Coordinates of C-alpha atoms and ligand atoms in Angstrom, one line a residue:
M1 CA -23.8 19.1 -5.0
S2 CA -20.0 19.1 -4.7
R3 CA -18.1 15.9 -4.6
P4 CA -15.9 14.9 -1.7
F5 CA -12.1 15.3 -1.8
N6 CA -10.5 11.9 -2.6
F7 CA -6.9 11.5 -1.2
S8 CA -6.6 7.9 -2.4
A9 CA -3.1 6.8 -3.4
G10 CA -4.5 5.0 -6.4
P11 CA -6.6 4.4 -8.3
A12 CA -6.9 8.1 -7.5
A13 CA -9.1 11.1 -8.1
L14 CA -9.5 12.3 -11.7
P15 CA -10.2 15.9 -12.8
E16 CA -14.0 16.5 -12.6
A17 CA -13.9 18.0 -16.1
V18 CA -12.7 14.7 -17.5
L19 CA -15.4 12.7 -15.7
T20 CA -18.1 15.1 -16.9
Q21 CA -16.9 14.9 -20.5
A22 CA -16.6 11.1 -20.4
S23 CA -20.1 10.8 -19.0
A24 CA -21.5 13.1 -21.7
E25 CA -19.8 10.9 -24.4
M26 CA -20.6 7.5 -22.7
L27 CA -23.5 6.4 -25.0
D28 CA -22.5 8.2 -28.2
F29 CA -18.9 9.2 -28.8
Q30 CA -19.0 12.3 -31.0
G31 CA -21.8 11.1 -33.3
S32 CA -20.4 7.6 -33.8
G33 CA -23.4 6.0 -32.1
L34 CA -21.0 4.0 -30.0
S35 CA -19.3 4.2 -26.6
V36 CA -15.5 4.2 -26.9
M37 CA -15.7 0.9 -24.9
E38 CA -17.6 -0.7 -27.8
M39 CA -15.3 0.4 -30.7
S40 CA -12.8 -1.7 -32.5
H41 CA -9.3 -0.7 -31.6
R42 CA -8.6 -0.6 -35.4
S43 CA -11.5 1.8 -36.1
K44 CA -10.9 5.3 -37.4
E45 CA -12.5 6.8 -34.3
F46 CA -10.3 4.9 -31.9
G47 CA -7.2 5.5 -34.0
A48 CA -7.7 9.2 -33.7
I49 CA -8.1 8.9 -29.9
H50 CA -5.0 6.8 -29.7
Q51 CA -2.8 9.1 -31.8
A52 CA -4.0 12.2 -30.0
A53 CA -3.3 10.6 -26.6
Q54 CA 0.3 9.7 -27.7
A55 CA 1.0 13.1 -29.2
D56 CA -0.4 15.0 -26.2
L57 CA 1.6 12.8 -23.7
R58 CA 4.7 13.5 -25.8
E59 CA 4.0 17.2 -25.7
I60 CA 3.2 17.5 -22.0
L61 CA 6.2 15.3 -20.9
A62 CA 8.5 16.9 -23.6
V63 CA 9.6 13.5 -24.7
P64 CA 12.4 13.8 -27.3
D65 CA 12.1 12.3 -30.8
N66 CA 14.5 9.4 -30.1
Y67 CA 12.2 7.9 -27.4
R68 CA 9.1 5.8 -28.1
I69 CA 5.9 6.0 -26.1
L70 CA 4.3 2.6 -25.5
F71 CA 0.8 2.0 -24.1
M72 CA 0.9 -1.3 -22.4
Q73 CA -0.9 -3.3 -19.7
G74 CA 0.0 -5.0 -16.5
G75 CA 0.8 -2.0 -14.4
G76 CA 3.9 -1.1 -12.5
I77 CA 4.2 -4.5 -11.0
A78 CA 4.3 -6.2 -14.4
E79 CA 7.0 -3.8 -15.5
N80 CA 9.1 -5.1 -12.6
A81 CA 9.4 -8.2 -14.7
I82 CA 9.0 -6.7 -18.2
V83 CA 11.9 -4.3 -17.8
P84 CA 14.5 -6.9 -16.9
L85 CA 13.1 -9.2 -19.6
N86 CA 13.7 -6.5 -22.1
L87 CA 16.8 -4.7 -20.9
S88 CA 18.9 -6.9 -18.6
K89 CA 20.3 -9.3 -21.2
G90 CA 20.5 -11.6 -18.2
Q91 CA 23.4 -9.5 -16.9
T92 CA 23.8 -7.5 -13.7
V93 CA 21.3 -4.8 -12.9
D94 CA 21.9 -2.2 -10.1
F95 CA 19.0 -1.3 -7.8
V96 CA 18.7 1.7 -5.5
V97 CA 16.1 0.8 -2.9
T98 CA 14.4 3.7 -1.3
G99 CA 11.0 2.3 -0.3
S100 CA 8.4 -0.5 -0.9
W101 CA 8.2 0.0 -4.7
S102 CA 11.9 -0.1 -5.5
Q103 CA 12.2 -3.1 -3.1
K104 CA 9.5 -4.9 -5.0
S105 CA 11.3 -4.2 -8.3
Y106 CA 14.6 -5.4 -6.9
K107 CA 13.0 -8.7 -5.7
E108 CA 11.1 -9.4 -8.9
A109 CA 14.1 -8.7 -11.2
A110 CA 16.1 -11.5 -9.5
R111 CA 14.0 -14.0 -11.4
Y112 CA 15.5 -12.8 -14.7
C113 CA 18.9 -11.4 -14.1
T114 CA 21.7 -10.9 -11.5
T115 CA 20.7 -8.1 -9.1
H116 CA 23.0 -5.8 -7.2
L117 CA 21.9 -3.6 -4.4
A118 CA 23.7 -0.4 -5.0
Q119 CA 22.2 1.4 -2.1
S120 CA 19.3 1.2 0.4
N121 CA 17.7 3.5 2.9
A122 CA 16.0 0.7 4.8
D123 CA 18.1 1.6 7.9
S124 CA 16.1 4.8 8.2
G125 CA 12.7 3.2 7.7
H126 CA 12.8 4.7 4.1
T127 CA 12.6 8.3 5.4
H128 CA 15.6 9.8 3.6
L129 CA 17.3 9.4 0.2
P130 CA 20.9 8.2 0.2
A131 CA 23.2 10.7 -1.7
P132 CA 24.1 9.4 -5.2
S133 CA 27.8 9.7 -4.2
S134 CA 27.2 6.8 -1.8
W135 CA 25.8 4.5 -4.4
R136 CA 28.0 1.4 -5.2
L137 CA 27.3 1.1 -8.9
S138 CA 28.5 -1.9 -10.8
E139 CA 31.1 -1.5 -13.5
H140 CA 29.0 -3.0 -16.3
A141 CA 25.4 -2.9 -15.2
A142 CA 22.8 -3.5 -17.9
Y143 CA 20.8 -0.6 -16.3
V144 CA 20.3 1.1 -13.0
H145 CA 16.8 1.1 -11.5
L146 CA 15.2 3.5 -9.1
C147 CA 11.7 4.6 -8.1
S148 CA 11.6 8.4 -8.4
N149 CA 8.6 8.8 -6.1
E150 CA 7.9 6.2 -3.4
T151 CA 4.2 6.2 -3.1
I152 CA 4.0 4.4 0.2
H153 CA 6.9 6.0 2.1
G154 CA 6.5 9.5 0.6
V155 CA 10.1 10.1 -0.5
E156 CA 10.7 11.7 -3.9
F157 CA 13.9 12.4 -5.9
Q158 CA 13.9 16.2 -6.4
S159 CA 16.3 15.6 -9.3
L160 CA 17.5 12.6 -11.2
P161 CA 21.1 11.4 -10.7
D162 CA 23.6 11.9 -13.5
L163 CA 24.9 8.3 -13.7
K164 CA 27.8 9.3 -16.0
A165 CA 29.1 11.7 -13.4
L166 CA 28.9 8.7 -10.9
G167 CA 31.1 6.6 -13.2
S168 CA 28.4 4.4 -14.7
D169 CA 27.6 4.1 -18.4
A170 CA 24.3 2.2 -17.7
P171 CA 21.0 3.6 -18.7
L172 CA 18.8 4.8 -15.9
V173 CA 15.3 3.2 -15.5
I174 CA 12.8 5.0 -13.4
D175 CA 9.4 4.0 -12.0
F176 CA 7.7 7.3 -12.1
S177 CA 4.2 5.9 -11.6
S178 CA 3.1 8.2 -8.8
H179 CA 4.5 11.6 -9.9
V180 CA 4.5 11.4 -13.7
A181 CA 3.3 14.8 -15.1
S182 CA 3.7 16.6 -11.8
R183 CA 7.2 17.8 -12.7
P184 CA 9.4 17.9 -15.8
V185 CA 11.6 14.9 -16.6
D186 CA 15.3 15.4 -17.5
W187 CA 15.3 12.9 -20.4
S188 CA 19.0 13.3 -20.9
R189 CA 19.4 11.2 -17.7
V190 CA 16.8 8.6 -18.4
G191 CA 16.8 5.5 -20.7
L192 CA 13.4 4.2 -19.8
A193 CA 10.5 5.4 -17.6
F194 CA 7.4 3.5 -16.7
A195 CA 4.2 4.4 -15.0
G196 CA 0.9 2.8 -14.2
A197 CA -1.8 5.4 -15.2
Q198 CA -4.0 5.1 -12.1
K199 CA -2.1 7.6 -9.9
N200 CA -1.8 10.7 -12.0
L201 CA -2.9 10.0 -15.6
G202 CA -6.1 8.1 -15.7
P203 CA -7.8 4.8 -14.8
A204 CA -6.1 1.5 -14.0
G205 CA -5.4 -0.8 -16.9
L206 CA -3.0 1.5 -18.9
T207 CA 0.8 1.4 -18.4
I208 CA 2.9 4.1 -19.9
V209 CA 6.4 3.2 -21.1
V210 CA 8.8 5.8 -22.5
V211 CA 11.9 4.1 -23.9
R212 CA 14.9 5.3 -25.7
E213 CA 15.1 3.7 -29.2
D214 CA 18.5 2.2 -28.8
L215 CA 17.1 0.1 -25.9
L216 CA 14.3 -1.4 -27.8
D217 CA 15.9 -4.5 -29.3
R218 CA 17.6 -6.4 -26.5
A219 CA 14.8 -8.7 -25.0
L220 CA 15.6 -12.1 -23.7
P221 CA 14.1 -15.0 -25.8
I222 CA 11.7 -15.9 -23.0
C223 CA 10.1 -12.4 -23.0
P224 CA 6.4 -12.8 -23.8
S225 CA 5.7 -11.3 -27.2
A226 CA 3.0 -9.0 -25.9
F227 CA 5.5 -7.5 -23.5
N228 CA 8.4 -7.2 -26.0
Y229 CA 9.1 -3.5 -26.3
K230 CA 10.3 -3.8 -29.9
L231 CA 7.2 -5.7 -31.0
V232 CA 4.9 -3.3 -29.1
A233 CA 6.7 -0.3 -30.7
D234 CA 6.7 -1.8 -34.2
N235 CA 3.0 -2.3 -33.9
D236 CA 2.4 1.2 -32.5
S237 CA 1.1 -0.3 -29.2
M238 CA -1.5 -2.4 -31.1
F239 CA 0.3 -5.8 -31.0
N240 CA -2.5 -6.9 -28.8
T241 CA -5.8 -5.1 -28.1
P242 CA -4.8 -2.1 -26.0
P243 CA -6.9 -1.0 -23.0
T244 CA -9.0 1.3 -25.2
Y245 CA -11.2 2.9 -22.6
S246 CA -8.3 3.6 -20.2
I247 CA -6.4 5.2 -23.1
Y248 CA -9.4 7.4 -24.0
I249 CA -9.8 8.6 -20.4
A250 CA -6.0 9.2 -20.1
G251 CA -6.2 11.2 -23.3
L252 CA -8.8 13.4 -21.8
V253 CA -6.5 13.9 -18.8
F254 CA -3.7 14.9 -21.1
Q255 CA -6.0 17.5 -22.8
W256 CA -7.0 18.7 -19.3
I257 CA -3.3 19.1 -18.3
K258 CA -2.6 21.1 -21.6
R259 CA -5.6 23.4 -21.0
E260 CA -4.5 24.0 -17.4
G261 CA -1.0 25.1 -18.5
G262 CA 0.9 21.9 -18.8
V263 CA 3.3 20.2 -16.5
S264 CA 4.9 23.5 -15.3
A265 CA 1.4 24.6 -14.0
M266 CA 1.0 21.1 -12.4
E267 CA 4.4 21.5 -10.8
S268 CA 3.7 25.0 -9.3
R269 CA 0.3 23.8 -8.0
S270 CA 2.0 20.7 -6.5
V271 CA 4.5 22.9 -4.7
A272 CA 1.8 25.1 -3.3
K273 CA -0.3 22.1 -2.1
A274 CA 2.7 20.3 -0.6
N275 CA 4.0 23.5 1.1
L276 CA 0.6 24.1 2.7
L277 CA 0.3 20.5 4.1
Y278 CA 3.9 20.0 5.2
G279 CA 4.0 23.6 6.6
F280 CA 0.9 22.7 8.7
L281 CA 2.4 19.4 9.8
D282 CA 5.7 21.0 10.9
D283 CA 3.9 23.7 12.9
S284 CA 1.9 21.2 14.8
A285 CA 3.0 19.1 17.8
F286 CA -0.1 16.9 17.4
Y287 CA 0.8 15.7 13.9
T288 CA 4.2 14.6 12.6
C289 CA 5.8 13.7 9.3
R290 CA 8.8 11.5 9.6
V291 CA 10.3 12.0 6.1
E292 CA 13.4 14.2 5.9
P293 CA 12.4 17.6 4.5
S294 CA 14.8 17.5 1.6
C295 CA 13.2 14.4 0.0
R296 CA 9.5 14.8 0.9
S297 CA 7.1 13.8 -1.8
R298 CA 4.9 16.5 -3.3
M299 CA 2.4 13.7 -4.2
N300 CA 2.2 11.4 -1.2
V301 CA 2.3 12.8 2.3
P302 CA 2.5 10.2 5.1
F303 CA 1.8 11.6 8.6
F304 CA 1.0 10.4 12.1
L305 CA -1.2 11.5 15.0
A306 CA 0.7 11.9 18.3
D307 CA -1.9 9.7 19.9
E308 CA -2.5 6.7 17.5
A309 CA -5.5 5.7 19.6
L310 CA -7.3 8.6 17.9
N311 CA -6.7 7.2 14.3
N312 CA -10.2 5.8 13.8
D313 CA -11.9 8.9 15.1
F314 CA -9.7 11.0 12.9
L315 CA -10.7 9.0 9.8
A316 CA -14.4 8.9 10.7
G317 CA -14.5 12.7 11.2
A318 CA -12.6 13.2 8.0
K319 CA -15.1 11.1 6.0
A320 CA -18.0 13.0 7.5
A321 CA -16.2 16.2 6.4
G322 CA -16.0 14.9 2.8
L323 CA -12.3 14.0 3.0
L324 CA -11.8 10.4 1.8
Q325 CA -9.2 7.7 1.8
L326 CA -6.7 9.1 4.3
K327 CA -5.7 5.9 6.0
G328 CA -2.0 5.2 5.7
H329 CA -0.6 2.1 3.9
K330 CA -0.7 -0.9 6.3
S331 CA 3.1 -1.3 6.1
V332 CA 3.7 2.3 7.4
G333 CA 0.6 3.0 9.5
G334 CA -0.8 6.4 10.4
M335 CA -2.3 8.5 7.7
R336 CA -1.4 9.3 4.1
A337 CA -2.7 12.1 1.9
S338 CA -2.1 11.6 -1.8
I339 CA -2.4 15.0 -3.5
Y340 CA -2.0 14.3 -7.2
N341 CA -2.6 16.6 -10.1
A342 CA -6.4 16.3 -9.9
M343 CA -6.5 17.4 -6.2
P344 CA -7.2 21.1 -6.1
L345 CA -5.5 23.4 -3.5
A346 CA -9.0 23.8 -2.0
G347 CA -8.9 20.1 -1.1
V348 CA -5.6 20.4 0.7
Q349 CA -7.0 23.6 2.5
A350 CA -10.1 21.6 3.5
L351 CA -7.8 18.9 4.9
V352 CA -5.6 21.3 6.9
D353 CA -8.7 23.0 8.2
Y354 CA -10.2 19.7 9.4
M355 CA -6.9 18.7 10.9
A356 CA -6.6 21.9 12.9
D357 CA -10.1 21.5 14.1
F358 CA -9.6 17.9 15.1
E359 CA -6.4 19.0 17.0
R360 CA -8.3 21.8 18.8
H361 CA -11.0 19.4 20.0
R362 CA -8.9 16.3 20.7
A363 CA -5.4 17.2 21.6
Ligands
PLP401 C1 1.0 2.0 -7.7 C2 2.5 1.8 -8.0 C3 2.9 0.7 -8.7 C4 2.0 -0.5 -9.0 O1 1.2 -0.5 -10.0 P1 0.3 -1.7 -10.3 O2 -0.6 -1.1 -11.3 O3 -0.5 -2.1 -9.0 O4 1.1 -2.8 -10.9 C5 4.3 0.6 -9.0 N1 5.1 1.6 -8.7 C6 4.7 2.7 -8.0 C7 5.7 3.7 -7.7 C8 3.4 2.9 -7.7 O5 3.0 3.9 -7.0

């Protein structure tokens, strides 16, 4: 029996091959007699899982040698505090607000540093991206924060800004939670990137931080030890017990990405899936996407039915057709299809077929 297509924004669908392997290894991981969940994080077996996961992530994201990969906990929302605790030095931090997630980061950071709103797209209802030339960057910011893919509003940076060219020496911090591993990262433009794993990399509970080494040692004294990047890095992400099972599953996802052709293959699939869905939306008078075409997310596609009174029927019919979790975020309304790496093109095709059918019968 085939599984339904899951369009959840997160925790999100995982590759079926990963779930199959994890279930086969659940009771006895490779002859150890233990489930990965039951192993000491200091055991030889888990050490190998941990090292392989780090190395594979470094390979697929092409992370340069002068960056450290940290496996942490607390998710993206915890990083909204952990980043300023580690990088702000209590000084001014610039924020570019382009949707709910960067707005949350901006608000939380104010507890630990002086925040400066360099630019916002709130006037458009977060449906466009303000040109970097319009950003009002501070002269001596500790860093500049942006969210490179806004999961809720569906706007995505198609390239990262070159802050130097904009007159800022500050390192760029990106929240890439919801599009990590779907496109390459230009590390020459990034000081730190963080992501909760549960969108594109694995289960909830694991947070990925990629940080340039020169930024490791500037935490405020009040920064909790378990969240101090230098301590976490010095202890190879074992300062406290790491989320072992989440790391194991994420490691299987990294292996799956490698087998499938790496991030470049993920990117071309994402382009094909996004083109199919946005192309359909643009051709239809029954459905609309309000996000400006130049900054539409390849991962999160918010859309609306012309007659919102049909929303519940649309969702019920979708569920019956094996298309799950299409309800939009409550702050935006309408529908949202999240089409991360684990969503096959066939899933998007099934969605488009269903939508065309619904339109034929209900328009
Ligand atoms: C999901 C998400 C988060 C929040 O992650 P939590 O694990 O709930 O803390 C942060 N940023 C972005 C862009 C997200 O999509």
